[in-house]
Short mmCIF file of C-alpha atoms in Angstrom, two decimals:
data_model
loop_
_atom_site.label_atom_id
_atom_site.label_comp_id
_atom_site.label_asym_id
_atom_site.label_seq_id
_atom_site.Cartn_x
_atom_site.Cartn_y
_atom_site.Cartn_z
CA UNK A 1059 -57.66 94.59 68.52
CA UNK A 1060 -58.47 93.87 72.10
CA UNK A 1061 -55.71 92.95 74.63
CA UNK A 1062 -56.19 91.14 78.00
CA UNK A 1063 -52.91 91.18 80.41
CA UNK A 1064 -51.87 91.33 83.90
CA UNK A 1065 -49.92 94.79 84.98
CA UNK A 1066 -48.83 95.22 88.43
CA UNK A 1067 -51.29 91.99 89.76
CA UNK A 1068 -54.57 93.43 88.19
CA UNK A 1069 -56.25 91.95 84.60
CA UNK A 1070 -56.49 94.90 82.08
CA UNK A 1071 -58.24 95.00 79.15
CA UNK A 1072 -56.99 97.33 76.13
CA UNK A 1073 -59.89 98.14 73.31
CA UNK A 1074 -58.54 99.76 69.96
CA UNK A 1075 -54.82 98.60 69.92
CA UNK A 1076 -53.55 99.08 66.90
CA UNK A 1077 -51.69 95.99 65.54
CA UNK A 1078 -48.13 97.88 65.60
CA UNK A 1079 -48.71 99.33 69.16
CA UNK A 1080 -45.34 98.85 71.42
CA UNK A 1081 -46.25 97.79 74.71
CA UNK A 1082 -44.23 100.94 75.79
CA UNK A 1083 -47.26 103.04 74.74
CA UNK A 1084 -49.90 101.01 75.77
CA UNK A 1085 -48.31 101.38 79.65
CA UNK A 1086 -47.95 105.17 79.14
CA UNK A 1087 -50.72 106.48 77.23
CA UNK A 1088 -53.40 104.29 77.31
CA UNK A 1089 -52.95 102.88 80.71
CA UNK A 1090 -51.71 105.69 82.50
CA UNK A 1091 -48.47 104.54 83.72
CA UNK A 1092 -45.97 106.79 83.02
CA UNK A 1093 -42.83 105.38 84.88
CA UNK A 1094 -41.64 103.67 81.66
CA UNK A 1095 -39.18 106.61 80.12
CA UNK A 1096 -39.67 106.91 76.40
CA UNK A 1097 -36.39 107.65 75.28
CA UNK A 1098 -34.66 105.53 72.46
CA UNK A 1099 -37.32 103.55 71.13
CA UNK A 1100 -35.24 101.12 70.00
CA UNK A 1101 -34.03 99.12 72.34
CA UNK A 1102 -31.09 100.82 73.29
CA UNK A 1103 -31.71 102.51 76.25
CA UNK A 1104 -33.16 100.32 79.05
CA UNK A 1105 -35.38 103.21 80.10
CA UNK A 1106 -38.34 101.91 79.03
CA UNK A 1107 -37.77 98.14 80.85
CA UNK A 1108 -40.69 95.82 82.36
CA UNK A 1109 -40.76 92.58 83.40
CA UNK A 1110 -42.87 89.93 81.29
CA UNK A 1111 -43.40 86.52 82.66
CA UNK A 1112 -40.92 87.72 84.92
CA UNK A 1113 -38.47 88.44 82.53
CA UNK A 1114 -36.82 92.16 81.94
CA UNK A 1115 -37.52 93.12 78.26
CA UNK A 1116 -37.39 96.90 76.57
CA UNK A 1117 -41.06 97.09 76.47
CA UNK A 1118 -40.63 99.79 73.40
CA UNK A 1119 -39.44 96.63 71.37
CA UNK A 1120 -42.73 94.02 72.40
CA UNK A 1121 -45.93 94.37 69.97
CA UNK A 1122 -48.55 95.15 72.52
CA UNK A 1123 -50.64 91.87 70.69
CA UNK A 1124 -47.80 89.72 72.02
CA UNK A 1125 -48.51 90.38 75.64
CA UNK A 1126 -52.23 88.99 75.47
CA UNK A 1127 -52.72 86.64 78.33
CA UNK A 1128 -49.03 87.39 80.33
CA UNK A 1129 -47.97 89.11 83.12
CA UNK A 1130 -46.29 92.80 83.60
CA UNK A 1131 -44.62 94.31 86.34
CA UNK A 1132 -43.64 98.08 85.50
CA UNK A 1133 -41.81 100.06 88.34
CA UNK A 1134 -45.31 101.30 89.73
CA UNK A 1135 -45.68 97.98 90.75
CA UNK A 1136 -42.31 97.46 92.57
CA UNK A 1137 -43.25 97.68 96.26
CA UNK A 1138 -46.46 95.57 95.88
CA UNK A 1139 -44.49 92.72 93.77
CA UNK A 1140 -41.87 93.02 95.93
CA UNK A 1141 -44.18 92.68 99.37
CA UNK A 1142 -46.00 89.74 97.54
CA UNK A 1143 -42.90 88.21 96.60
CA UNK A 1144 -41.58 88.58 100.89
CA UNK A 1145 -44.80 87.07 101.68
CA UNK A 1146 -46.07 84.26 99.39
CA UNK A 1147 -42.73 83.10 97.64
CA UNK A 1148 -40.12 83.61 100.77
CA UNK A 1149 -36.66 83.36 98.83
CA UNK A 1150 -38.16 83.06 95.56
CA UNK A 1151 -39.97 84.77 93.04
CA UNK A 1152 -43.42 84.22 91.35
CA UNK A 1153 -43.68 81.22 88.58
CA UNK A 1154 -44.45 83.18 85.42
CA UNK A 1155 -47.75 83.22 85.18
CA UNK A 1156 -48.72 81.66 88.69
CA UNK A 1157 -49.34 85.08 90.63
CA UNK A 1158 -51.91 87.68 89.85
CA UNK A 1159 -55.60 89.02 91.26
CA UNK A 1160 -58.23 86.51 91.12
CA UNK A 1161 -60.59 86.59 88.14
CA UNK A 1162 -63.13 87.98 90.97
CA UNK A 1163 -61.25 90.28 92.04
CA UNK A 1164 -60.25 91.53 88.93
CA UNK A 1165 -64.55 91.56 87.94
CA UNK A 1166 -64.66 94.02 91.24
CA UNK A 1167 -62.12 96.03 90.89
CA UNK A 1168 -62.82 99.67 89.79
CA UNK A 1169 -60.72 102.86 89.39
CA UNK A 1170 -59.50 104.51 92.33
CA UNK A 1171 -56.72 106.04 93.95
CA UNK A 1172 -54.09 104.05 94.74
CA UNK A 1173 -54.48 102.48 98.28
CA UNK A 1174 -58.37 101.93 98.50
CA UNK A 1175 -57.65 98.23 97.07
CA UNK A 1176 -54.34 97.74 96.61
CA UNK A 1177 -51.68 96.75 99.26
CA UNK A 1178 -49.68 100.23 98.70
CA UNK A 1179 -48.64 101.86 101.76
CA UNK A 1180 -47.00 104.14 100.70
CA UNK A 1181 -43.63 102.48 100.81
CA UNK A 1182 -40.66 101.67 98.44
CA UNK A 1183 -39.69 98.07 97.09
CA UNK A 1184 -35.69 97.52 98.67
CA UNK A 1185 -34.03 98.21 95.41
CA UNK A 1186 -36.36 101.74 95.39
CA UNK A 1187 -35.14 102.55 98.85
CA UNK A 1188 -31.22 100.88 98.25
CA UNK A 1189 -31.24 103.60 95.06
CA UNK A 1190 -32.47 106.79 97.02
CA UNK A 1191 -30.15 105.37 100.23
CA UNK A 1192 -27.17 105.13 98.14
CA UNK A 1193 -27.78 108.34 95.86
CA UNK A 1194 -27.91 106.80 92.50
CA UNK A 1195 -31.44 108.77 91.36
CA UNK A 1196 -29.71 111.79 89.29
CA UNK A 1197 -32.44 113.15 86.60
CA UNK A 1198 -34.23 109.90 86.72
CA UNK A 1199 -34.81 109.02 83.54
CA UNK A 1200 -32.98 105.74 83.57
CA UNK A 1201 -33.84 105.05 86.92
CA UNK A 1202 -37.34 103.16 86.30
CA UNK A 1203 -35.35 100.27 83.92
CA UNK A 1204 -32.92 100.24 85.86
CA UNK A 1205 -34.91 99.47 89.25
CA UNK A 1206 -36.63 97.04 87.51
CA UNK A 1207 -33.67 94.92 85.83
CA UNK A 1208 -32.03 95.17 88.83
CA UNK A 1209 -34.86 93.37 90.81
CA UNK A 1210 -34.81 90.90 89.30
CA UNK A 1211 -31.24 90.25 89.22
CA UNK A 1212 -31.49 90.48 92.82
CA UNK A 1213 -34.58 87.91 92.52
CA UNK A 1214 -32.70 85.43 90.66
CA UNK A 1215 -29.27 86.16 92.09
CA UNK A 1216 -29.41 87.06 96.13
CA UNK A 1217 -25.96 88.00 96.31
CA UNK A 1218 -24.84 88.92 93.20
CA UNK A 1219 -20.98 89.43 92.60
CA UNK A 1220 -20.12 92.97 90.74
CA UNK A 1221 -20.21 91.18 87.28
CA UNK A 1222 -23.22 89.94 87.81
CA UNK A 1223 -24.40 93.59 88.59
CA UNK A 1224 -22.54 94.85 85.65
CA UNK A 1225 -24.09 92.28 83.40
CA UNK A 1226 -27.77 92.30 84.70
CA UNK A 1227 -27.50 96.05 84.07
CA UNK A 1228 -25.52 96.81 81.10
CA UNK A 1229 -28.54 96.69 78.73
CA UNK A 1230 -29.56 100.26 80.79
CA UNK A 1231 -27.57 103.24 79.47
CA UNK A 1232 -27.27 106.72 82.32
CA UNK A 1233 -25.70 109.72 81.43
CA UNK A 1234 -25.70 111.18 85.01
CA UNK A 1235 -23.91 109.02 87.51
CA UNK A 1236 -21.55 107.51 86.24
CA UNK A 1237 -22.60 104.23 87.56
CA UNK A 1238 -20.59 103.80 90.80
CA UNK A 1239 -23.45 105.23 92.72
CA UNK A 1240 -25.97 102.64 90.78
CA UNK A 1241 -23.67 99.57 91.56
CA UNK A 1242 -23.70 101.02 95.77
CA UNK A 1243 -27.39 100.88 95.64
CA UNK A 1244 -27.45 97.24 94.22
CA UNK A 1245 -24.58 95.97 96.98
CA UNK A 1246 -26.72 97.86 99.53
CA UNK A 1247 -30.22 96.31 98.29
CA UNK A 1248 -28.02 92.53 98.24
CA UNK A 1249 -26.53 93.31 102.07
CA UNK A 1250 -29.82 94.52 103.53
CA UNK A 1251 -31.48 91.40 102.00
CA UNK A 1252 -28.66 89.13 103.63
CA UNK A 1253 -29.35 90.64 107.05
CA UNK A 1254 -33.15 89.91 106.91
CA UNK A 1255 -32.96 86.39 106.35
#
């Protein structure tokens, strides 16, 4: 089957999907995003999390047939969601759905390294820089679901209280840190959005 989605702001078309086809590999192997760990497979894990219609979801547990037509953020597309977000939706986040490149666009668009027609600078979304700031990146396997569940925790929940952390985050399973270091990089990301506004 043929699958038409949104990752990262750009329409993508994937030919040959085989009906039973996670998401998960989709991203990694046929798209050539990587930064969705393929760990547990079940659902277990958290290392493998995206956001769909703006909602964090184990992407090794969605059909990649049930994504036709919706939008995907993995955590390559952090820093550009996360400038977009700053710029057109002050405050808020996107309406699921509502954000994306133009059809036009999308008909232009052709392979290249990143930066020739994206908005990537180079820079880090402020949960990527809170979690480097703060030391919570051990091995990093973990680290890609967890930067994306907790941006949108921190999208939905400005200043988030340490159960709301603990909550937003408890579907994500690390074997290196301990968690302390995790929870400092969320506080951090939550203050240095509070001084900014």
């Amino acid at each position: 089957m043929r699958v038409n989605f949104t990752v990262n702001g750009r329409r993508h078309e994937a030919d040959d999907v085989w009906e039973g086809e996670s998401l998960l590999y989709v991203l990694r192997e046929r798209m050539g995003l990587p930064g969705s760990k393929n760990a547990c497979e079940q659902g277990e894990c958290g290392s493998c999390t995206v956001r769909l219609d703006g909602v964090p979801v184990c992407s090794c547990l969605v059909a990649a047939g049930q994504v036709e037509g919706r939008d995907v953020v993995t955590v390559e597309g952090l820093a550009d969601f996360a400038a977009h977000r700053s710029d057109a939706h002050p405050g808020t986040g996107c309406a699921p759905g509502a954000c994306g490149t133009a059809l036009d666009s999308a008909r232009r668009w052709k392979a290249a390294p990143a930066g020739e027609e994206t908005r990537d600078t180079g820079e880090l979304s402020p949960i990527q820089q809170a979690f480097i700031d703060a030391g919570a990146v051990q091995c990093g396997f973990c680290t890609p679901g967890l930067l994306v569940a907790a941006d949108e925790l921190l999208e939905r929940t400005p200043q988030p209280s340490d159960a709301d952390i603990r909550e937003a985050l408890s579907g994500n399973l690390c074997r290196c840190t301990g968690y302390e270091k995790i929870l400092d990089a969320v506080r951090l990301a939550a203050a240095r959005a509070e001084e900014t506004v």
